[in-house]
Every structure is written in structure tokens, then in C-alpha cells.
PDB file of C-alpha atoms in Angstrom:
ATOM      1  CA  MET A   1     -74.215-130.872 -68.610  1.00 93.00           C
ATOM      2  CA  LYS A   2     -77.991-131.116 -68.502  1.00 95.00           C
ATOM      3  CA  LEU A   3     -79.891-128.493 -70.514  1.00 96.00           C
ATOM      4  CA  PHE A   4     -83.494-127.316 -70.153  1.00 97.00           C
ATOM      5  CA  ARG A   5     -85.642-125.350 -72.606  1.00 96.00           C
ATOM      6  CA  PHE A   6     -89.274-124.300 -72.522  1.00 97.00           C
ATOM      7  CA  ILE A   7     -90.609-123.885 -76.043  1.00 97.00           C
ATOM      8  CA  THR A   8     -93.667-121.638 -76.323  1.00 96.00           C
ATOM      9  CA  GLY A   9     -95.902-120.258 -79.026  1.00 95.00           C
ATOM     10  CA  PRO A  10     -99.377-120.178 -80.493  1.00 94.00           C
ATOM     11  CA  ASP A  11    -101.044-123.574 -80.905  1.00 92.00           C
ATOM     12  CA  ASP A  12    -100.253-123.981 -84.592  1.00 94.00           C
ATOM     13  CA  SER A  13     -98.147-126.130 -86.897  1.00 95.00           C
ATOM     14  CA  GLN A  14     -95.105-123.862 -86.432  1.00 97.00           C
ATOM     15  CA  PHE A  15     -95.086-124.650 -82.699  1.00 96.00           C
ATOM     16  CA  CYS A  16     -95.304-128.381 -83.464  1.00 96.00           C
ATOM     17  CA  HIS A  17     -92.433-128.067 -85.962  1.00 97.00           C
ATOM     18  CA  ARG A  18     -90.270-126.304 -83.335  1.00 96.00           C
ATOM     19  CA  VAL A  19     -90.850-129.119 -80.833  1.00 97.00           C
ATOM     20  CA  THR A  20     -90.290-131.733 -83.554  1.00 97.00           C
ATOM     21  CA  ALA A  21     -87.005-130.070 -84.563  1.00 96.00           C
ATOM     22  CA  ALA A  22     -85.837-130.140 -80.944  1.00 96.00           C
ATOM     23  CA  LEU A  23     -86.724-133.844 -80.644  1.00 97.00           C
ATOM     24  CA  ASN A  24     -84.770-134.585 -83.823  1.00 97.00           C
ATOM     25  CA  LYS A  25     -81.740-132.799 -82.333  1.00 95.00           C
ATOM     26  CA  GLY A  26     -81.809-135.197 -79.372  1.00 96.00           C
ATOM     27  CA  TRP A  27     -83.907-133.200 -76.886  1.00 97.00           C
ATOM     28  CA  LEU A  28     -86.391-135.217 -74.800  1.00 98.00           C
ATOM     29  CA  LEU A  29     -89.863-134.181 -73.674  1.00 98.00           C
ATOM     30  CA  HIS A  30     -89.966-133.238 -70.001  1.00 98.00           C
ATOM     31  CA  GLY A  31     -93.514-133.579 -68.721  1.00 97.00           C
ATOM     32  CA  GLY A  32     -96.631-132.807 -70.672  1.00 96.00           C
ATOM     33  CA  PRO A  33     -97.500-129.696 -72.643  1.00 96.00           C
ATOM     34  CA  ALA A  34     -98.990-126.607 -71.013  1.00 97.00           C
ATOM     35  CA  TYR A  35    -101.804-124.551 -72.514  1.00 96.00           C
ATOM     36  CA  THR A  36    -103.245-121.134 -71.846  1.00 96.00           C
ATOM     37  CA  PHE A  37    -106.000-119.194 -73.588  1.00 96.00           C
ATOM     38  CA  ASN A  38    -105.543-115.508 -74.323  1.00 92.00           C
ATOM     39  CA  ALA A  39    -109.095-114.136 -74.163  1.00 94.00           C
ATOM     40  CA  ALA A  40    -108.031-110.751 -75.538  1.00 94.00           C
ATOM     41  CA  THR A  41    -106.751-112.255 -78.803  1.00 92.00           C
ATOM     42  CA  GLY A  42    -108.799-115.454 -78.813  1.00 94.00           C
ATOM     43  CA  THR A  43    -105.704-117.616 -79.251  1.00 93.00           C
ATOM     44  CA  LEU A  44    -104.498-120.752 -77.505  1.00 96.00           C
ATOM     45  CA  HIS A  45    -100.794-120.776 -76.558  1.00 96.00           C
ATOM     46  CA  CYS A  46     -98.727-123.893 -75.874  1.00 97.00           C
ATOM     47  CA  GLY A  47     -95.550-124.644 -73.992  1.00 98.00           C
ATOM     48  CA  GLN A  48     -93.423-127.756 -73.867  1.00 98.00           C
ATOM     49  CA  ALA A  49     -90.396-128.379 -71.678  1.00 98.00           C
ATOM     50  CA  VAL A  50     -87.513-130.336 -73.203  1.00 98.00           C
ATOM     51  CA  VAL A  51     -84.227-131.525 -71.705  1.00 98.00           C
ATOM     52  CA  LYS A  52     -80.943-132.770 -73.126  1.00 97.00           C
ATOM     53  CA  GLU A  53     -77.761-134.236 -71.667  1.00 96.00           C
ATOM     54  CA  VAL A  54     -74.563-132.965 -73.338  1.00 94.00           C
ATOM     55  CA  GLU A  55     -71.242-134.606 -72.474  1.00 94.00           C
ATOM     56  CA  GLY A  56     -67.914-132.816 -72.402  1.00 92.00           C
ATOM     57  CA  VAL A  57     -69.298-129.283 -72.207  1.00 89.00           C
ATOM     58  CA  ASP A  58     -69.523-127.094 -69.123  1.00 92.00           C
ATOM     59  CA  TYR A  59     -72.572-124.902 -68.612  1.00 92.00           C
ATOM     60  CA  THR A  60     -72.206-121.140 -68.857  1.00 92.00           C
ATOM     61  CA  PRO A  61     -75.100-118.654 -68.826  1.00 93.00           C
ATOM     62  CA  ASP A  62     -74.141-117.285 -72.257  1.00 93.00           C
ATOM     63  CA  ILE A  63     -74.641-120.514 -74.239  1.00 91.00           C
ATOM     64  CA  LYS A  64     -77.388-120.607 -76.862  1.00 91.00           C
ATOM     65  CA  LEU A  65     -79.561-123.559 -75.919  1.00 89.00           C
ATOM     66  CA  GLY A  66     -80.987-123.809 -79.437  1.00 83.00           C
ATOM     67  CA  ASP A  67     -77.498-124.586 -80.773  1.00 85.00           C
ATOM     68  CA  TYR A  68     -77.634-127.946 -79.034  1.00 88.00           C
TER      69      TYR A  68
END
């Protein structure tokens, strides 16, 4: 089964740690990061797509992607 996640959050160290944790669990970057600026709050938000291939498991919509 091939899994896809899109990790989002403010552009801070916590976001980087979330992406780093995913990479250390075997997820792979899928494309480059995305950025958007929220003018109302003055904050930059990031997003990064990650993918992972998991053998021997069938996809169901109720799985928790973060568990992989």
C-alpha cells in the first residue's frame, strides 16, 4: 500500500521536527515544500508532502497515517 500525508504548520522548529520525525519513520519527501503567508496574523505557514510504501497491509480509510 502506498501512503500519502501532507504535513502543515507554522514555519517554526516544531514543523521541522514533525517532518524530521516522519523521515525517520521511513517516509520520503514528495516534491518540494509549499509556503503561504497569512497577512492577518503575519505568519508564514509551510506544507510538505511525504509518501511511504507499506507491504502486507491493505488500505482502509480509517487507518491513522501517523502510525506508520
